[in-house]
XYZ file of C-alpha atoms in Angstrom:
598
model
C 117.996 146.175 76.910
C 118.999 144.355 79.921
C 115.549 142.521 80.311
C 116.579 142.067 76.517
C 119.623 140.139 77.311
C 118.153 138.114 79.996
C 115.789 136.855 78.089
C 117.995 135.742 75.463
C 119.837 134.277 78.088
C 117.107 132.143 79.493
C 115.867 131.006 76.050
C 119.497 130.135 75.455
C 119.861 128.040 78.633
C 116.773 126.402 78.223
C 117.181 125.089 75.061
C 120.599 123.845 76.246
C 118.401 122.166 78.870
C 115.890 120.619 76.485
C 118.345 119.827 73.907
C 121.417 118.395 75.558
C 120.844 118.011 79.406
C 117.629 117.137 79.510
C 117.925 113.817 76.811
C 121.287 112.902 78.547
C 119.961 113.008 82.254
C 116.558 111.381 80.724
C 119.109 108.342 79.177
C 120.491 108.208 82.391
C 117.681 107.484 84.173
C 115.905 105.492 82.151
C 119.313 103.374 81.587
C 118.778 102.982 85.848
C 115.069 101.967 85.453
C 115.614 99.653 82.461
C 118.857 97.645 84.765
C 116.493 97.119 88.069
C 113.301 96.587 86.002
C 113.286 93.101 86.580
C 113.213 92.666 90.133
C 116.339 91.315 91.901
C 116.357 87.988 93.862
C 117.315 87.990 96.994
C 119.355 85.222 98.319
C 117.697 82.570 100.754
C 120.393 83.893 103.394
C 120.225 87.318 103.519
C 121.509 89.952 105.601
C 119.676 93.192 105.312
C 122.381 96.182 105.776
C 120.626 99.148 106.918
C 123.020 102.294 105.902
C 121.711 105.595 107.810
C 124.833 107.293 107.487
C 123.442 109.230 104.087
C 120.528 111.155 106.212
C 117.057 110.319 105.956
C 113.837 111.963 104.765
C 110.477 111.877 106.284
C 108.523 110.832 103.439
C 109.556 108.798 100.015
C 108.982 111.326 97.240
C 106.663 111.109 94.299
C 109.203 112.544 91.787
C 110.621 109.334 90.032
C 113.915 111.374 89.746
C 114.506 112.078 93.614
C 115.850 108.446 94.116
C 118.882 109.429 92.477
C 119.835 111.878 95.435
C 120.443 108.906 97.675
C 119.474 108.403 101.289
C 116.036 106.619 102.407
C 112.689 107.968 103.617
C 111.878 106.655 107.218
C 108.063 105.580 105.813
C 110.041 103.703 103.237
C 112.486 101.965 106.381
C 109.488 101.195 108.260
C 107.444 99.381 105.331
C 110.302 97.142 104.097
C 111.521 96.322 107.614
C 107.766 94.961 108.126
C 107.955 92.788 104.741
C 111.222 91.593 105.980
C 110.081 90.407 109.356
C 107.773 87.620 107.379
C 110.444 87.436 104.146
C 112.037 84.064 105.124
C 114.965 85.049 103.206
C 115.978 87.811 105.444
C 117.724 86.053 108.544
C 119.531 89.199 109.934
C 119.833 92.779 109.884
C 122.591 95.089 110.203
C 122.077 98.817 110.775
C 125.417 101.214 110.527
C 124.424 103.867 112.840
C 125.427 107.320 111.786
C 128.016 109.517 113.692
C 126.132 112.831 114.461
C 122.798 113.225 115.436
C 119.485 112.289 114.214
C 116.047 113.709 113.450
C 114.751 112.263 117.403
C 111.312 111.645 115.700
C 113.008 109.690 113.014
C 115.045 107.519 115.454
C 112.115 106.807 117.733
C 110.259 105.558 114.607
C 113.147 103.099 113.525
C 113.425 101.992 116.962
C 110.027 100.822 117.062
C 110.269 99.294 113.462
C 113.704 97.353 114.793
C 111.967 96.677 118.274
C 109.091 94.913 115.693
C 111.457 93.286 113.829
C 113.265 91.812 116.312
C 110.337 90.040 117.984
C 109.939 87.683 114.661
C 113.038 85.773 116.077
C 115.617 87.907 113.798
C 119.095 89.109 115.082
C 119.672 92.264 114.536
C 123.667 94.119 114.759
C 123.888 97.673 114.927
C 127.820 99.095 114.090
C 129.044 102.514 115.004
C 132.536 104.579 114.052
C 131.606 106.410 117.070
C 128.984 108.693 118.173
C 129.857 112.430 117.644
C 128.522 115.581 120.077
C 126.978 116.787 117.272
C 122.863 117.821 117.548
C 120.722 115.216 118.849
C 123.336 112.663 118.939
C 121.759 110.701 121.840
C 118.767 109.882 119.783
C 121.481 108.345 117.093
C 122.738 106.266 119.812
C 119.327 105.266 121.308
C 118.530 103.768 117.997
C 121.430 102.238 117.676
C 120.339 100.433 121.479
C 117.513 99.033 119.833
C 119.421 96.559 118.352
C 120.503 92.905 120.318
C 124.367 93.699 120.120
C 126.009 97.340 119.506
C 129.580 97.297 118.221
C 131.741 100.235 117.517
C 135.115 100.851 116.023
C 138.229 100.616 118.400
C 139.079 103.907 117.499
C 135.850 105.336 118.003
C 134.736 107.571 120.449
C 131.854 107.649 122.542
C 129.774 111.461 123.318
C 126.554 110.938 122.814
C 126.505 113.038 126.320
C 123.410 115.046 125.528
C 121.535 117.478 123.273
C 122.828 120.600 121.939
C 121.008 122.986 119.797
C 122.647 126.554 118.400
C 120.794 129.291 117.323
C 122.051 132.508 114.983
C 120.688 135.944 115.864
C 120.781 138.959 113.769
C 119.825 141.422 115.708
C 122.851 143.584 116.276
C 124.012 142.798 112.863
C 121.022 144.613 111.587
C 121.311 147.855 113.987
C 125.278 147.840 112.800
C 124.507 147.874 109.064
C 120.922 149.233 109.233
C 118.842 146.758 108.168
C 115.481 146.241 110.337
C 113.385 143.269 110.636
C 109.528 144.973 111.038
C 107.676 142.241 112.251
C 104.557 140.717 114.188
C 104.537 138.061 116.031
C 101.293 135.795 118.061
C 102.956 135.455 120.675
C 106.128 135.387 123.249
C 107.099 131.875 121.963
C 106.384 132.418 118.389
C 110.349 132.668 117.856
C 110.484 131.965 114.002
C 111.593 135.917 113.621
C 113.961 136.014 116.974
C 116.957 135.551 114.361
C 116.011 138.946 113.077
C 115.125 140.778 115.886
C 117.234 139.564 119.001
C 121.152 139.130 119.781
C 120.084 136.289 122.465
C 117.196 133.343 123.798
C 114.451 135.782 125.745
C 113.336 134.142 128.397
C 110.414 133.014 126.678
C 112.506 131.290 123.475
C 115.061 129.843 126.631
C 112.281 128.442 128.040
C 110.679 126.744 125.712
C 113.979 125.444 123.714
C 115.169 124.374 127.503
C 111.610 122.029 128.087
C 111.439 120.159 124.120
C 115.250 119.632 124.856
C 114.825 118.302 127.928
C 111.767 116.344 126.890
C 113.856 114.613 123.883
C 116.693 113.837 126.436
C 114.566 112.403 129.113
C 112.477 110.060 126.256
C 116.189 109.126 124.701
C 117.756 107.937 128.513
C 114.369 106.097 128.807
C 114.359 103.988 125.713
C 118.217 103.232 126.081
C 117.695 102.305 129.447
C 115.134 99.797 128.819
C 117.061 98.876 125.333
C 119.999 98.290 127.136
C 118.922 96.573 130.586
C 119.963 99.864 133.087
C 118.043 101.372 135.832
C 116.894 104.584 134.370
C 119.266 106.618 136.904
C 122.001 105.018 135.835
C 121.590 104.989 132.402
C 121.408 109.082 132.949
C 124.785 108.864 135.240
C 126.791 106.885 133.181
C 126.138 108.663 129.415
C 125.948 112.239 131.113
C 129.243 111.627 132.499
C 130.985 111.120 129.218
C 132.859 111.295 126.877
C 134.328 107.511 126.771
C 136.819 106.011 124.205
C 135.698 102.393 123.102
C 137.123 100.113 125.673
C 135.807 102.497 128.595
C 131.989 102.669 126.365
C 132.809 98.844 126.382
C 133.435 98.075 130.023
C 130.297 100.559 131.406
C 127.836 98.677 129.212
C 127.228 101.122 126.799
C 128.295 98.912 123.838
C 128.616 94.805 123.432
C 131.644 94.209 121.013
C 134.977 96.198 119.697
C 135.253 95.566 116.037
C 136.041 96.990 112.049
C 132.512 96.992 110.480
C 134.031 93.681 108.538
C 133.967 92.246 111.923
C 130.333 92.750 112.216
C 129.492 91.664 108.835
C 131.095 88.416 109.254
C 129.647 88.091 112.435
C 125.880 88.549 111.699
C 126.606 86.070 108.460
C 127.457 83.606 110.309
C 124.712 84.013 112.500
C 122.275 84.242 109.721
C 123.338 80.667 108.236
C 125.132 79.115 105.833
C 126.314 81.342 102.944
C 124.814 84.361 104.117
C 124.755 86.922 102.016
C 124.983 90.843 103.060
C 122.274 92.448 100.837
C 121.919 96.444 100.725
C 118.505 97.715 102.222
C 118.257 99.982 98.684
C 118.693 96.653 96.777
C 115.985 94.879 98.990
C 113.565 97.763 98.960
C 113.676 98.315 95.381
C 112.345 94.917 94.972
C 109.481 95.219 97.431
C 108.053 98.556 97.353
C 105.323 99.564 99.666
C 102.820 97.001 100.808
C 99.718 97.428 99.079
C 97.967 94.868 101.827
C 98.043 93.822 105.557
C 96.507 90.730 106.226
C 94.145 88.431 103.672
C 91.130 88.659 102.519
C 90.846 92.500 102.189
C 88.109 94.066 101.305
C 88.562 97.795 102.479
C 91.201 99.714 101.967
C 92.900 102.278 103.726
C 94.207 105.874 102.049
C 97.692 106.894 103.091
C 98.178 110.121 102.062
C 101.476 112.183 103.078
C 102.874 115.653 102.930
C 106.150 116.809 103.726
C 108.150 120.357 103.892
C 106.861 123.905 103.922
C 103.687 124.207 102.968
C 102.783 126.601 100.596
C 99.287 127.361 97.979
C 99.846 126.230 94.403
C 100.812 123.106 92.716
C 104.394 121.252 92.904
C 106.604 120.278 89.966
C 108.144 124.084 89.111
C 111.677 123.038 90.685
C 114.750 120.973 89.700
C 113.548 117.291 88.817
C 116.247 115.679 90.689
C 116.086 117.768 93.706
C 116.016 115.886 97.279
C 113.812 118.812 98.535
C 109.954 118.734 99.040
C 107.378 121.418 100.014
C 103.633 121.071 100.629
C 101.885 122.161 97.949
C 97.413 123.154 99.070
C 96.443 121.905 95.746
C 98.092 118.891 94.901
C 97.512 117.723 98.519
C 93.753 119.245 98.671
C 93.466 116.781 95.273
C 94.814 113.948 96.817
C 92.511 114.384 99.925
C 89.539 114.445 97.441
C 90.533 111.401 95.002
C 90.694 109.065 98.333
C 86.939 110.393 99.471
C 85.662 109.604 95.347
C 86.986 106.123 96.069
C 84.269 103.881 97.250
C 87.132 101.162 98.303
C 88.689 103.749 100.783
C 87.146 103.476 104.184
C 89.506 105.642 106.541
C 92.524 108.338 105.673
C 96.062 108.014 107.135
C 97.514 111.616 106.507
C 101.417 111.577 107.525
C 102.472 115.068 108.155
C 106.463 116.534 108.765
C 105.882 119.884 108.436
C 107.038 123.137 110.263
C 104.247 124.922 108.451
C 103.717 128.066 106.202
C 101.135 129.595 104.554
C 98.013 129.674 106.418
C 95.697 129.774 103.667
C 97.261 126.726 102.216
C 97.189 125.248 105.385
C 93.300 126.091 105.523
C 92.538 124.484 102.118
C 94.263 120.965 103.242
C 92.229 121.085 106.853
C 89.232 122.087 104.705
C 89.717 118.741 102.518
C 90.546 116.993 105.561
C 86.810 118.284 107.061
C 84.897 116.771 103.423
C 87.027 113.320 104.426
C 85.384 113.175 107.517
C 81.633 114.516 106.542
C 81.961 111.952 103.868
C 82.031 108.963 106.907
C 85.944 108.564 106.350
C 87.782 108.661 109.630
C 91.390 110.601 109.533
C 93.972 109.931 111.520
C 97.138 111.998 111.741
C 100.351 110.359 111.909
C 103.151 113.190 112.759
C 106.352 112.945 111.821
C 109.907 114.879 112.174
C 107.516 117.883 112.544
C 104.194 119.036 112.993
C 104.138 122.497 113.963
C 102.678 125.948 113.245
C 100.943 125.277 110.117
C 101.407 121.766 110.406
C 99.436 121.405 113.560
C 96.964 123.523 111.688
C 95.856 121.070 108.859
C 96.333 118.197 112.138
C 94.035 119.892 114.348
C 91.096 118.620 113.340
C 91.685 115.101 113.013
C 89.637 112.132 114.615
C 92.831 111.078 115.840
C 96.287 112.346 116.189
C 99.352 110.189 116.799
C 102.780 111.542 117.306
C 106.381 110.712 118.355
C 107.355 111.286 122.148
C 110.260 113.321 120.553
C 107.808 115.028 117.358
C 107.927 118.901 117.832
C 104.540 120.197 117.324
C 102.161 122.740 118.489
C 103.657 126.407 118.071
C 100.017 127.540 117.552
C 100.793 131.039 116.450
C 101.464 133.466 113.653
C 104.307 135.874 112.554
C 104.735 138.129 109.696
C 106.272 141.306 108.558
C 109.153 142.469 106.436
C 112.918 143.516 106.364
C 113.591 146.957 105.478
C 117.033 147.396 102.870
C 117.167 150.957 102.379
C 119.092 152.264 105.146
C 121.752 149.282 104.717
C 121.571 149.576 100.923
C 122.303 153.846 101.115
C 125.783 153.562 103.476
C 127.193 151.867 100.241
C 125.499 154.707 97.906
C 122.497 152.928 96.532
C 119.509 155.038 96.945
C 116.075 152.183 96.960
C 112.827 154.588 96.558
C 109.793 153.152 96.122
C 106.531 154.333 94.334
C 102.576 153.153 94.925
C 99.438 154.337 93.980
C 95.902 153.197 95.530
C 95.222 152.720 99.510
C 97.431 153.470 102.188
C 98.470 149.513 102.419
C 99.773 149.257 98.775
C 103.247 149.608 99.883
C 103.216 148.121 103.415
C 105.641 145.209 102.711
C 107.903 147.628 100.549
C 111.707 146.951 101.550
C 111.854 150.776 101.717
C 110.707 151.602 105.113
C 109.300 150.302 108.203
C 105.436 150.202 108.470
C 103.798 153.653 109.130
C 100.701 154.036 111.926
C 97.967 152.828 110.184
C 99.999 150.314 108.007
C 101.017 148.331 111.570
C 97.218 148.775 112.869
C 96.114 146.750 109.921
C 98.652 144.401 109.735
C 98.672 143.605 113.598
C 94.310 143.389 113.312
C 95.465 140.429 110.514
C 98.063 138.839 112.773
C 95.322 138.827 115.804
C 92.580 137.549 113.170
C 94.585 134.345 112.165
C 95.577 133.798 115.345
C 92.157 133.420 116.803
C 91.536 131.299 113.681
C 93.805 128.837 114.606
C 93.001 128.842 118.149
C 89.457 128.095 117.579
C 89.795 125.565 115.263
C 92.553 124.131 117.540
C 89.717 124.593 120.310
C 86.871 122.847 117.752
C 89.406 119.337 116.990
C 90.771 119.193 120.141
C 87.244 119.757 121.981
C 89.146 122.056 124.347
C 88.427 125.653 125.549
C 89.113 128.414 123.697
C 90.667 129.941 126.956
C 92.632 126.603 127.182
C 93.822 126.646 123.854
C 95.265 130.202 124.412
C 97.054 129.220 127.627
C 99.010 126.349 126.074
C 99.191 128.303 122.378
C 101.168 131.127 122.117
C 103.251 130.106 119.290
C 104.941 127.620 121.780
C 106.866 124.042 120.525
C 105.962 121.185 122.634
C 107.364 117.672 121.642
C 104.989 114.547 121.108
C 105.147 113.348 124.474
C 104.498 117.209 126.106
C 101.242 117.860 123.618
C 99.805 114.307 124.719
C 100.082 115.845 128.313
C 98.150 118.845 127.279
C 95.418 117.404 125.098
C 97.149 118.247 121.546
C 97.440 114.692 120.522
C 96.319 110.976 121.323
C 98.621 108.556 121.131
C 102.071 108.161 120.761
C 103.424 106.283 118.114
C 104.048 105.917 114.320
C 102.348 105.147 111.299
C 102.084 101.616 112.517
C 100.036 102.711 115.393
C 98.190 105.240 112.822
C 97.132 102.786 110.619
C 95.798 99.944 113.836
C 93.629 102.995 114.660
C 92.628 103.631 111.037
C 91.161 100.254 110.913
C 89.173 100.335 114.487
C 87.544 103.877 113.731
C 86.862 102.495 110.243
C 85.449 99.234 111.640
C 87.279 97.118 109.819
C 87.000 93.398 111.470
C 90.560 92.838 112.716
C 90.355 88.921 110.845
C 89.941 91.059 108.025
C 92.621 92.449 105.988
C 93.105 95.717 104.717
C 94.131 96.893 101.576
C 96.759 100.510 101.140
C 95.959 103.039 98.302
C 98.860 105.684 98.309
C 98.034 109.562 97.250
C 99.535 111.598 95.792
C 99.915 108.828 93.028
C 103.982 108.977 91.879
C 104.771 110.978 89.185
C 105.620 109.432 85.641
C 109.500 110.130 84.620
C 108.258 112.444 81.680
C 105.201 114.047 83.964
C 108.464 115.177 86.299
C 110.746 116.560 83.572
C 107.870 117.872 81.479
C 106.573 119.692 84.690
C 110.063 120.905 85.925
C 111.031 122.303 82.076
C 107.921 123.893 81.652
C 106.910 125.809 84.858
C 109.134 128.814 84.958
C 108.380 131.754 82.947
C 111.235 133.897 83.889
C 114.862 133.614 82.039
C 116.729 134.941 85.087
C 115.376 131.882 87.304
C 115.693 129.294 84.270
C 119.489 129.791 84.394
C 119.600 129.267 88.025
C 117.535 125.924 87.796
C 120.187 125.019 84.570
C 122.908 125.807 87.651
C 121.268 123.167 90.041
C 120.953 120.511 87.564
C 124.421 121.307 86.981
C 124.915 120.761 90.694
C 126.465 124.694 91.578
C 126.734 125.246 94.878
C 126.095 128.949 94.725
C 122.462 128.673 92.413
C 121.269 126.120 94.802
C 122.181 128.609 97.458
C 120.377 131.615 95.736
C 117.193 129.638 94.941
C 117.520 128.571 98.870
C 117.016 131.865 100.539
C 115.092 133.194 97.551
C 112.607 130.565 98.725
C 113.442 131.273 102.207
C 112.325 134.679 101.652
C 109.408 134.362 99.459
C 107.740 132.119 102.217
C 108.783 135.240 104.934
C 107.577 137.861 102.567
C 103.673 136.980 102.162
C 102.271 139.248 104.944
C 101.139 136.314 107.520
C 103.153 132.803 108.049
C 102.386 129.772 110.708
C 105.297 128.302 110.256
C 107.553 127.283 113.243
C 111.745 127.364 113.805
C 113.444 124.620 112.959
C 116.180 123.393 115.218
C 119.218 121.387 113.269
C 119.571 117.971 114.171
């Protein structure tokens, strides 16, 4: 009766989605595609205004609906800021510099698309309400360095002092209420599960959280330094000695001007010319999209193919249309991978990857794709972004060429998995969880009922140490190391960009910018040539999205909850959240590395 009723329910709801939210969001949109269809003209004195305060995302997403969550994708940033550098329209730009702290791998990215910018003879004004100690506000304020004059509000503070990072650990929660996280891990710094399992950082987790933090500081202090015309040393001593109010920031150098964002607007107007207009980046972009050429007379083109998010086996399009969320899905990207090696035109493969990783066998069935690119004579080059970690170092590792951020985390070649037992917990409140199986003596190895027995953790750890040789040798096989080498510097251990360049994991460091230069030599592509840009995964049609999203689920229970997102409650968005959370923790075996909040 009650699977009755839930049914019922879920047919209900999604007919109320079909019916009535579906053709009013669908109007909605389409009224927002039919307004900007005709491309706007920008004004022969523009100011670019650059707003970062509304957080960024690695990649720009294929769903046609995702625009309408706001924000900007730093691929996207980096694209239109090199159409604007040869627009002759665009005189200025003017970037307002978020408070707390950014993705480090995102800001160094920007910088170097500002630094670029800059050198075509354009000013560019960076504005501040202060920089907040919140995560890796440093890297906030080294972009904002990047520009030729930083202002920031009189009533602003200044405490972009260092880099903080807090963690949440479990572990004594669970032995209070009796709840136990069974798990494997490959190896010491493979600290995905420590929120589980510990109360504190062991030494291992301190030590490795201590060396990427200190690695992101030390890159920040050296691009602000050179940004902002300080020896090194003192560039360290003065922001480490913080906090500052305005006129203190002001009189150590650490800013150029005092003044309302007004202020600054006038300001870079007047420096752009005569009736200077300030003209929102989103406006601009939407105008422009990517470029689909560098350079003239192209005859080759290049693939740039991205992935973003957890990565996972299966195909995309089963969640809310209009969420701002992405995940990796083997399929669609495996597809992708193959449509650029059909196309005769496509000489080389950029594959941008910000990913903390997942599922190994999805992450086996991308590198596997990646390997047919490169037997079919079509160099790949990796271009990491926020992330490339775990299972995103996995589909990397193989690579001609890998090019990362100083401040990218990557590595954490290792593998965890295991379960979290309820019963215990569930029983002090008087609910009894039994479980039943029938077959082998594994059947019921990831029940919630009990820990693993004898032979149940003998099998499961043999797995573990299988896929962890796995992705050492393949590390071993790309990265024409040892296999005793790999295993020194593996151990489910998070270097940043700069560290892994040190140790042989990647090439260069850089962006997509750099990616793409080195797409074109290992291609051998003449450089008075130009080169065309095919994008993959193509972007989705507005009715391929909502015909996808509406027709994927085949349980009621989870149909209401996506009717609750699109309704924009808090509380579904947080069940589907850790429902997803644990579905990706629950599958036996995960590469997939922690994620510190920036």
């Amino acid at each position: 009766m009650k699977q009755f009723f839930l049914t019922m329910l879920g047919v209900f709801a999604g007919l109320v989605a079909f019916f009535v939210v579906l053709p009013v969001l669908a109007l909605i949109f389409f009224a927002a595609i039919a307004a900007g269809s005709s491309k706007p003209t920008t004004p022969s004195h523009s100011v670019l205004e650059l707003d970062l305060r509304q957080g960024l995302s690695d990649q720009t997403s294929t769903n046609p609906f995702a625009m309408l969550g706001g924000g900007y994708s730093v691929t996207k940033v980096v694209d239109v800021l090199a159409q604007a550098e040869d627009d002759s329209s665009v005189k200025a730009l003017l970037i307002r510099a978020p408070q707390g702290g950014m993705t480090p791998a995102h800001a160094d990215e920007l910088r170097q698309a500002i630094l670029r910018f800059k050198k075509s003879g354009k000013p560019v004004i960076a504005h501040a309400q202060g920089f907040a100690p919140s995560g890796a506000v440093v890297s906030t304020y080294m972009l904002a360095s990047a520009a030729d004059e930083l202002w920031m509000q009189n009533t602003s503070s200044f405490q972009a002092t260092g880099l903080a990072s807090d963690a949440l650990f479990l572990g004594r929660a669970g032995q209070k209420y009796g709840v136990k996280a069974d798990f494997e891990q490959r190896y010491e710094y493979k600290n995905a599960v420590n929120e589980y399992t510990q109360s504190d950082f062991t030494a291992p987790h301190r030590e490795a959280m201590l060396a990427w933090m200190n690695s992101i500081h030390s890159a920040a202090l050296s691009a602000i330094a050179a940004d902002r015309k300080l020896a090194p040393e003192v560039a360290k001593q003065i922001i480490e000695a913080g906090p500052y109010n305005a006129q203190q920031a002001l009189d150590l150098k650490l800013i150029d001007r005092i003044g309302q964002v007004e202020e600054a607007e006038k300001y870079i107007k007047d420096k752009a010319g005569k009736d200077a207009k300030i003209v929102p980046f989103g406006d601009y972009s939407s105008g422009k999209g990517f470029r689909t050429s560098m350079g003239t007379g192209a005859k080759s083109a290049i693939a740039i193919i991205g992935g973003e998010g957890a990565i996972m086996t299966g195909r995309g399009g089963a969640g809310s249309p209009f969420s701002t969320s992405s995940d990796i899905y083997s399929d669609d990207l495996a597809r992708a991978i193959y449509q650029a090696i059909d196309d005769k035109d496509v000489k080389a493969i950029v594959f941008r990857v910000s990913s903390p990783g997942g599922s190994p066998d999805a992450s086996e069935q991308i590198l596997d794709a990646l390997r047919a690119a490169k037997k079919a004579g079509k160099p790949v080059v990796v271009s990491m972004g926020a992330y490339a970690a775990s299972g995103g170092y996995w589909v990397s590792s193989e690579a001609d060429w890998i090019v990362a951020q100083p401040t990218t985390l990557t590595g954490s070649i290792g593998v965890f998995g295991g379960k979290i037992v309820f019963a215990d917990a569930l029983a002090r409140f008087g609910v009894d969880m039994r479980g039943l199986s029938v077959g082998g003596e594994f059947a019921d190895a990831f029940s919630p009922t009990q820990g693993f027995d004898q032979g149940q953790r003998a099998a499961f750890a043999a797995s573990m140490d299988l896929i962890y040789e796995q992705f050492v040798e393949r590390v071993a096989r790309g990265r024409k190391l040892p296999v005793e080498r790999v295993r020194e510097i593996a151990k489910g251990r998070v270097w940043t960009g700069a560290q892994a360049k040190e140790l042989g994991l990647v090439d260069q460091l850089g962006g997509m910018n750099e990616a793409i230069l080195k797409a074109r030599q290992l291609a051998n592509i003449p450089s008075a040539e130009g080169v065309r840009f095919k994008h993959y995964p193509t972007p989705q049609t507005p009715w391929e999205a909502l015909a996808m999203a509406f027709g994927a689920s085949g349980e009621a229970a989870t149909t209401m909850i996506r009717i609750g997102q699109l309704m924009g409650d808090p509380a579904a968005e947080a069940v589907m959240q850790r429902v997803h959370t644990e579905q990706l923790r629950s599958r036996g075996a995960s590469v997939l590395a922690e994620q510190p909040s920036f």
